[in-house]
């Protein structure tokens, strides 16, 4: 069975502070994919990143960076110099490999509500 | 516009009503999904459709009935719902192979 744990239910920081959202996962698959999604108040989930389990390189995209550590089954997300517009619920998710028309969905964590105060 | 369109955005229905949620994607994706998002709970996968198969989560009550007439459209038919079914229902599509999922904006359902 797969499981994703986001232990931080809510984080509140002041604008311009750096903030890290934690994600720990469990899976018996040797190959899998990890995702981060952002859910603003409007409701839709916005795709941020997809990471293959074979690729342990950290990634940076502007103010966003991701730290994937297979040894500790963690895939943490850091926002540098946070802004009010970063306020949202952030979800970490796990997917097994899918080939052909295989039909597996994502396993989501409970999400972390990030509040950036001006 | 995310590429996945859901209608209606908001729906209020009585427990004896029958209604349907609609999802449409023209991204050429192979798989479509229904997720339920309740307060304080993780997103729950309800149903999956792909070109080859429909996968159904056995824990989904029969008062929820999916329909996928073609690869671009997905429906969720609702009947005799309960107040605890009130939630945000999200549709998603995926090209397969572990690539990212594109979500719609969801339908906020309230059962009274």
XYZ file of C-alpha atoms in Angstrom:
230
model
C 0.000 0.000 0.000
C 1.106 3.533 -0.647
C 1.002 6.351 1.854
C 1.965 10.020 1.842
C 2.389 11.954 5.076
C 2.434 15.716 5.321
C 2.861 16.249 9.028
C 2.475 20.032 8.888
C -1.221 20.838 8.795
C -0.732 24.592 8.703
C 2.271 26.889 8.468
C 2.170 30.653 8.861
C 5.144 32.860 8.029
C 5.742 36.485 7.304
C 6.346 37.532 3.733
C 9.934 37.162 2.498
C 10.726 34.350 4.917
C 11.819 30.992 3.552
C 9.535 28.053 4.279
C 9.898 24.295 3.836
C 6.990 21.914 3.438
C 7.706 18.345 4.442
C 6.583 15.205 2.636
C 7.338 11.610 3.621
C 6.088 8.675 1.589
C 5.812 4.910 1.801
C 5.731 2.532 -1.136
C 6.872 -0.975 -2.005
C 7.380 -0.070 -5.657
C 10.971 0.325 -6.802
C 9.919 2.810 -9.441
C 7.459 5.557 -8.712
C 6.708 9.216 -9.283
C 6.345 12.023 -6.802
C 4.405 15.221 -7.325
C 3.683 18.525 -5.678
C 0.465 20.402 -6.370
C -0.738 23.819 -5.249
C -4.412 24.437 -4.508
C -5.314 28.124 -4.316
C -8.683 29.237 -2.916
C -10.234 28.897 -6.384
C -10.053 25.121 -5.980
C -8.132 23.693 -8.907
C -4.924 21.789 -8.260
C -1.989 23.341 -10.059
C 0.847 21.020 -11.037
C 4.242 22.156 -9.709
C 6.665 19.308 -10.213
C 6.979 15.625 -11.083
C 9.980 13.594 -9.956
C 10.990 10.095 -11.090
C 12.303 7.900 -8.287
C 15.501 7.262 -10.247
C 16.327 10.938 -10.410
C 17.585 12.170 -7.055
C 18.911 15.476 -8.262
C 17.478 18.426 -6.470
C 15.586 20.885 -8.610
C 15.203 24.621 -8.478
C 12.619 26.645 -10.331
C 12.735 30.312 -9.477
C 11.858 30.654 -5.794
C 10.823 26.997 -5.575
C 13.177 24.122 -4.837
C 12.685 20.456 -4.104
C 14.876 18.110 -2.073
C 14.333 14.438 -2.915
C 16.042 11.979 -0.553
C 15.282 8.377 -1.396
C 17.178 7.114 1.658
C 14.698 8.821 3.971
C 11.690 8.602 1.613
C 11.245 12.340 1.683
C 10.436 14.893 -0.973
C 10.478 18.311 0.671
C 9.492 21.580 -0.960
C 11.067 24.947 -0.123
C 9.807 28.377 -1.073
C 12.448 31.063 -0.843
C 11.496 34.681 -0.141
C 7.828 33.806 0.222
C 5.112 36.074 -1.146
C 1.470 36.550 -0.226
C 0.462 34.929 -3.523
C 2.104 31.714 -2.334
C -0.686 31.294 0.198
C -2.483 28.065 -0.681
C -2.802 24.433 0.283
C 0.092 22.351 -1.001
C -0.246 18.640 -1.664
C 2.426 16.025 -2.071
C 1.396 12.960 -4.079
C 2.747 9.561 -5.092
C 2.039 7.472 -8.173
C 3.228 3.995 -9.162
C 4.664 3.543 -12.635
C 2.021 3.181 -15.278
C 2.539 1.565 -18.613
C 0.158 1.357 -21.473
C -3.364 2.028 -20.330
C -2.785 1.104 -16.725
C -5.142 2.883 -14.417
C -3.640 3.953 -11.123
C -4.442 7.244 -9.540
C -2.428 9.445 -7.262
C -2.122 8.925 -3.523
C -2.221 12.325 -1.852
C -1.088 13.579 1.495
C -3.539 15.595 3.578
C -1.983 18.835 2.452
C -0.263 21.721 4.188
C -2.097 25.026 4.420
C 0.512 27.724 3.894
C -0.329 31.237 5.037
C 1.962 34.067 4.034
C 1.289 37.178 6.050
C 2.136 40.584 4.598
C -8.112 27.698 -18.047
C -6.409 24.433 -17.074
C -7.452 22.294 -20.051
C -9.903 20.309 -17.966
C -13.338 21.881 -17.659
C -15.846 20.934 -14.988
C -19.477 21.960 -14.790
C -21.256 23.088 -12.778
C -18.891 24.929 -10.452
C -21.391 24.818 -7.615
C -24.319 22.492 -7.013
C -26.860 22.291 -4.216
C -29.107 19.277 -4.263
C -31.616 17.558 -2.039
C -31.170 14.001 -0.914
C -33.852 12.759 -3.297
C -32.531 14.575 -6.381
C -30.652 13.159 -9.334
C -27.901 15.271 -10.834
C -24.796 14.818 -12.939
C -21.338 16.353 -12.865
C -19.564 16.836 -16.162
C -15.876 16.856 -17.007
C -14.328 17.580 -20.383
C -10.733 17.539 -21.606
C -9.282 18.117 -25.048
C -5.676 17.466 -24.097
C -5.576 14.079 -25.790
C -5.012 12.355 -22.462
C -5.611 8.636 -22.079
C -6.964 8.511 -18.552
C -9.590 10.468 -16.621
C -10.306 10.435 -12.916
C -12.824 11.512 -10.307
C -11.485 12.583 -6.909
C -13.406 13.616 -3.813
C -12.004 16.259 -1.498
C -13.656 16.556 1.900
C -12.643 18.869 4.693
C -9.770 17.575 6.780
C -9.257 14.511 4.562
C -6.812 13.623 1.804
C -8.091 13.627 -1.739
C -9.764 10.310 -2.353
C -9.610 8.579 -5.702
C -13.119 7.511 -6.673
C -13.002 6.282 -10.260
C -10.544 5.907 -13.104
C -11.146 5.484 -16.809
C -8.449 4.717 -19.328
C -8.552 3.620 -22.946
C -8.357 0.025 -21.924
C -10.209 -0.247 -18.689
C -12.371 1.229 -16.055
C -11.052 0.845 -12.532
C -13.523 1.258 -9.761
C -12.793 1.708 -6.117
C -15.021 -0.754 -4.356
C -15.471 1.521 -1.392
C -17.419 4.076 -3.437
C -21.157 3.855 -2.692
C -23.440 2.913 -5.553
C -25.182 6.280 -5.326
C -22.191 7.533 -7.328
C -22.173 6.237 -10.894
C -19.485 7.220 -13.434
C -19.883 7.309 -17.177
C -17.228 7.803 -19.842
C -18.869 7.995 -23.290
C -15.581 8.869 -25.035
C -12.010 9.739 -24.182
C -12.799 13.451 -23.798
C -15.822 13.340 -21.505
C -16.459 11.973 -18.064
C -19.630 12.176 -15.999
C -20.474 11.443 -12.396
C -24.157 10.670 -11.907
C -25.487 11.323 -8.440
C -28.674 10.025 -6.834
C -30.056 9.791 -3.313
C -26.967 11.381 -1.824
C -26.337 11.968 1.861
C -25.241 15.188 3.574
C -21.802 13.629 4.197
C -21.334 13.484 0.426
C -20.965 17.253 0.408
C -17.467 17.938 -0.862
C -15.391 19.293 -3.714
C -15.382 16.830 -6.600
C -12.350 17.129 -8.817
C -11.856 15.696 -12.252
C -8.373 15.041 -13.635
C -6.818 13.681 -16.781
C -3.418 12.196 -17.518
C -1.480 11.099 -20.590
C -0.289 8.032 -18.707
C 3.227 6.807 -18.021
C 3.457 8.616 -14.711
C 3.225 12.063 -16.241
C 1.531 14.919 -14.481
C -2.176 15.029 -13.955
C -4.206 18.040 -15.047
C -7.049 18.906 -12.716
C -10.229 20.835 -13.310
C -11.465 23.546 -10.961
C -13.903 21.181 -9.315
C -17.591 21.133 -8.487
C -18.493 22.244 -4.987
C -21.390 19.957 -4.040
C -23.689 20.605 -1.117
C -26.305 18.019 -0.203
C -29.164 19.364 1.902
